[in-house]
Amino acid sequence: MKIKDLIHVTITAFFVTSCDMLETHPYDVKISGERGINAKNTALIEQKMAGRTNMRFGVISDTQRRYNDTEDVVSALNARGDLDFVVHCGDLSDFGATREFEWQRDILNDLKVPYVTVIGNHDCLGTGEDTYLEIFGELNYAFTAGDVRFVCLNTNALEYDYSRPVPDFDYIESEIEYCNAEGSGINRTIVVMHVKPTEMVFNNNVAKPFQHYITMLPGLQFCLYGHEHQLTVDDLFGDGVLYYQCPAVYKRYYLLFTLNSDGSYDYEAVEF
């Protein structure tokens, strides 16, 4: 473990075990610095990609506690010079502490291109959801890059003890209607989440209905997720829809996708 990572782990552990000694509680949701990252960056992406039918984007995930590795992947992505934006598949924090989100935000803000995130299961711990909402934004949202709609979902059902509709089928239905409406300009869709269907944190009572719903999105290309820290590509339901898992950042890989104007795409796992 690098010295900086060790320092951050030690500080976080101190926050968790010694709250009474501190004037500022790690879960106080007193945010300093930039807020509303996803809304700001999706606006930038939509403006930048308007009229485009080809694009290239990077995917990272599970940067929790790995601040040096996160800095390294940001440097690697910046060095490319050919990316349009970056997608983060969740677990920015490990304990849901406010400072964890702020540290990650400040590192990711060094990216030369806009980035967006989805909420991970660790991001839901403590007051993590409240902090995520303030710093990054809504738990379910979507944006359009050229002719591609990115549908970004909260799939961390277990963290809510199944007390909320996770995944939110009403939201997914609204996206199906929007994308399929005449004149929408949406020809392709990509679904982004932290936890895949069939994994314990996902509500597997609705795994098959979830798959049925998302295949009603026009031109569904593939799904992106993280959570399990591995590099995998699976056809989970045997219907041709591929699920690409982005490994945790400490595995020293990011994913690279190139969407081509003819409707095809290219995929690569890049070591850094």
Steps between C-alpha positions, in 0.01 A plus 500: 500500500635844412565752777217734390247215496618393847457854632145521365410157642639603839312830497174329403541237771565778750181675390297185545644398838560839661199711405458644849848656483421700186314822452400385152322167477585283196127464426395861552436566127663843524618521142788719395587560138315427179154344493266366231778337301284267290257772387782736405695235314204343319420847366858530376486154341169567326628830364831350388345193337203665327462366148769234548452135409844384610671539836760353735467482877683343792349303789638470854351362820546428870757766581415478871804567724732472198596864468843444344358252251223746418758771436688258275197405293408867461852565369475201265163613364623857458806379309285342230372820347222317311222466759168681494401420861543252787244285686552392863300189602478578870654440842683827526503454878556205728317616814267764354694773685473854365874554466536183290266644237675835510843341455380294205322797343811715524715233332245426226459871433853491356366305202531702180160374382160495677423203720183354652442255785238258629449422868658181637396285793779635723392851405166426671653435843445743786396835353670414173185530291441853630859596421484337158182691418667827593836449329403290199122508461195282438517124548320434170568726204576492130678705238533499123835493324437546130243235412576285807301513822690403817253377765670510842330303778517428872497119531614468864175348629646320800629827647139619531374172646266490201305790654522706180443415135857410405534472209235762431276361228296819478817685409602233248152516343533877465829452317349237271223745407743788453747306288233342279304821447484627143772755438707409807809447287599204719625207294707317761499459879750392765399412857742587783469359853717394792357153570391261227187283507561155658741649759398494869467880541260515201136411567497171313125462534490753217815404308311355204241780486789748513657336198167499320456871563846612391477306175208728410747788482583570133818344366625378837875465449618355832498551878782628722554424868766460771471374859670158477844648425560263208535532124220297341275499194179294532178437313313463828159410357604328178326767290806658342517800738854514635583621850849648530642509851762765563758381753585696814761768439763316704497226235660768278260472205245730344256419220496679167198508270484643151152541353513513121272686261382174341349382830785267593734545794848397609604404852839480668628444855799729544769444762654810656 
